[in-house]
Structures are given as structure tokens and as C-alpha cells.
Protein backbone atom coordinates (compact mmCIF):
# COMPACT_ATOMS: atom_id res chain seq x y z
CA UNK A 1 29.11 64.17 146.41
CA UNK A 2 29.06 67.62 146.99
CA UNK A 3 31.59 67.76 149.12
CA UNK A 4 33.86 66.32 146.96
CA UNK A 5 32.45 68.54 144.37
CA UNK A 6 33.00 71.26 146.91
CA UNK A 7 36.75 70.26 147.47
CA UNK A 8 37.62 69.57 144.06
CA UNK A 9 36.23 73.53 143.25
CA UNK A 10 38.61 74.53 146.17
CA UNK A 11 41.51 72.50 144.79
CA UNK A 12 41.02 74.11 141.62
CA UNK A 13 40.99 77.50 143.07
CA UNK A 14 44.12 77.20 145.07
CA UNK A 15 45.89 75.39 142.05
CA UNK A 16 44.66 78.52 139.76
CA UNK A 17 45.98 80.79 142.89
CA UNK A 18 49.32 79.14 143.06
CA UNK A 19 49.78 78.67 139.49
CA UNK A 20 49.22 82.87 139.11
CA UNK A 21 51.69 83.29 142.07
CA UNK A 22 54.25 80.86 140.22
CA UNK A 23 53.71 82.83 137.10
CA UNK A 24 54.36 86.51 139.07
CA UNK A 25 57.45 84.88 140.43
CA UNK A 26 58.53 83.64 137.27
CA UNK A 27 58.09 87.12 135.42
CA UNK A 28 59.63 88.83 138.31
CA UNK A 29 62.79 86.63 137.79
CA UNK A 30 62.95 86.81 134.08
CA UNK A 31 62.54 90.40 134.54
CA UNK A 32 65.58 90.65 137.18
CA UNK A 33 67.69 88.33 134.97
CA UNK A 34 66.89 90.79 131.77
CA UNK A 35 67.86 93.70 133.85
CA UNK A 36 71.00 92.17 135.01
CA UNK A 37 71.70 91.08 131.35
CA UNK A 38 71.25 94.61 130.04
CA UNK A 39 73.60 95.96 132.69
CA UNK A 40 76.36 93.64 132.19
CA UNK A 41 76.17 94.03 128.37
CA UNK A 42 75.96 98.12 128.67
CA UNK A 43 79.04 97.97 131.00
CA UNK A 44 80.99 95.55 128.39
CA UNK A 45 79.68 97.91 125.62
CA UNK A 46 80.68 101.20 127.42
CA UNK A 47 84.17 99.63 128.28
CA UNK A 48 84.73 98.70 124.32
CA UNK A 49 83.40 102.24 123.60
CA UNK A 50 86.01 103.95 125.72
CA UNK A 51 88.59 101.58 124.37
CA UNK A 52 87.31 102.55 120.83
CA UNK A 53 86.95 106.14 121.31
CA UNK A 54 90.62 106.10 123.03
CA UNK A 55 91.70 104.29 119.78
CA UNK A 56 90.19 106.86 117.55
CA UNK A 57 92.13 109.80 119.45
CA UNK A 58 95.40 107.74 118.81
CA UNK A 59 94.58 107.06 115.30
CA UNK A 60 93.23 110.76 114.85
CA UNK A 61 97.06 111.78 116.01
CA UNK A 62 98.77 109.32 114.00
CA UNK A 63 97.02 110.79 110.97
CA UNK A 64 97.57 114.47 112.08
CA UNK A 65 101.46 113.47 112.45
CA UNK A 66 101.34 111.68 108.83
CA UNK A 67 99.99 114.83 107.32
CA UNK A 68 102.72 117.01 108.75
CA UNK A 69 105.45 114.65 107.29
CA UNK A 70 103.41 114.19 103.99
CA UNK A 71 103.68 117.98 103.86
CA UNK A 72 107.15 118.34 104.88
CA UNK A 73 108.08 115.38 102.14
CA UNK A 74 105.99 117.32 99.37
CA UNK A 75 108.40 120.03 100.30
CA UNK A 76 111.42 118.08 100.32
CA UNK A 77 110.45 116.57 97.05
CA UNK A 78 109.80 120.18 95.25
CA UNK A 79 113.54 121.05 96.60
CA UNK A 80 115.13 118.38 95.10
CA UNK A 81 113.27 118.36 91.99
CA UNK A 82 114.52 121.81 91.44
CA UNK A 83 118.22 120.77 92.24
CA UNK A 84 117.66 117.90 89.73
CA UNK A 85 116.38 120.57 87.06
CA UNK A 86 119.39 122.71 87.90
CA UNK A 87 121.89 119.62 87.55
CA UNK A 88 120.54 118.74 84.41
CA UNK A 89 120.57 122.17 83.09
CA UNK A 90 124.33 122.53 84.31
CA UNK A 91 125.09 119.39 82.87
CA UNK A 92 123.15 120.09 79.57
CA UNK A 93 125.35 123.19 78.93
CA UNK A 94 128.66 121.51 80.06
CA UNK A 95 128.87 117.98 80.28
CA UNK A 96 131.18 117.25 83.76
CA UNK A 97 133.89 115.78 81.86
CA UNK A 98 133.90 118.89 79.66
CA UNK A 99 133.80 121.00 82.90
CA UNK A 100 137.16 119.54 83.82
CA UNK A 101 138.85 119.54 80.87
CA UNK A 102 138.10 123.16 80.14
CA UNK A 103 139.22 124.28 83.33
CA UNK A 104 142.87 122.61 82.33
CA UNK A 105 142.62 125.30 79.50
CA UNK A 106 143.94 124.36 76.02
CA UNK A 107 145.39 120.80 75.74
CA UNK A 108 148.23 119.91 73.45
CA UNK A 109 149.35 116.26 72.66
CA UNK A 110 152.11 116.59 75.04
CA UNK A 111 150.05 117.53 77.95
CA UNK A 112 149.35 115.57 80.59
CA UNK A 113 146.01 114.52 81.95
CA UNK A 114 145.11 112.46 84.98
CA UNK A 115 141.85 111.68 85.21
CA UNK A 116 140.33 110.84 88.53
CA UNK A 117 138.01 107.44 87.61
CA UNK A 118 136.62 105.82 90.41
CA UNK A 119 137.39 102.30 90.68
CA UNK A 120 136.05 99.29 92.60
CA UNK A 121 138.56 98.04 95.14
CA UNK A 122 138.03 94.73 97.18
CA UNK A 123 138.05 95.46 100.66
CA UNK A 124 140.77 93.41 102.75
CA UNK A 125 139.07 89.79 104.37
């Protein structure tokens, strides 16, 4: 009986020892898997971060280009508005039909006047 008890204790000791070894191996395996998964995720993140950085540079250049275009368009708009104001002022002082008639001089009922009025012409089919 004592031998049986000793064998049982020895088996318990061996079992505990094997359990400890197994837990150690499992912990080491878990750590290796975590490290590998972390490396994989970091490499993916780094690639995506680089892609985002490149995309950001492209967007930044596009923004600068659009800002330059916007500045030029604002200048063009200001020039066109000045031209419109000038045209309005000229046409207010001398409407276009009056400009033409006054350029002819004084008109009498016998004076022939030829007006150049645009007409819609149909194009040949």
C-alpha cells in the first residue's frame, strides 16, 4: 500500500511537472503567435500609412492647384465685372440703337436706313 501511495505521489509529481512544461510551451507558443500577428498587422498598417501619406501629398498638391485656379478666376471675375459696369454705363448713356442712328447723322423721312438685325437661319440638312 505504501508503494502504491509512493507511485501515486510520483505520478502526481510527474503529472504536475508535465502540466507545467505544457503550460510553459503553450505560453511560449501564444507569445510567438502574438508577436507574429503584431508584426503582420504592423506591416499592413505601415503600408496603409505610407499609402495614406502619399494620398495626402497628392491631395495637398491638388488643393494648392485649385487655390491658384481660384485666385486667377477671382481676378478674371473682377475684370469681367469691370467690363460689365463699363458696358452698362456706355449703354445707359448711349443705347446701342441710338449709337447707330446718331452715327448716321440727322435723318429725314427720305433717308434710307439699313438695319443689320440678326435673323435665325436654318442650316441645310
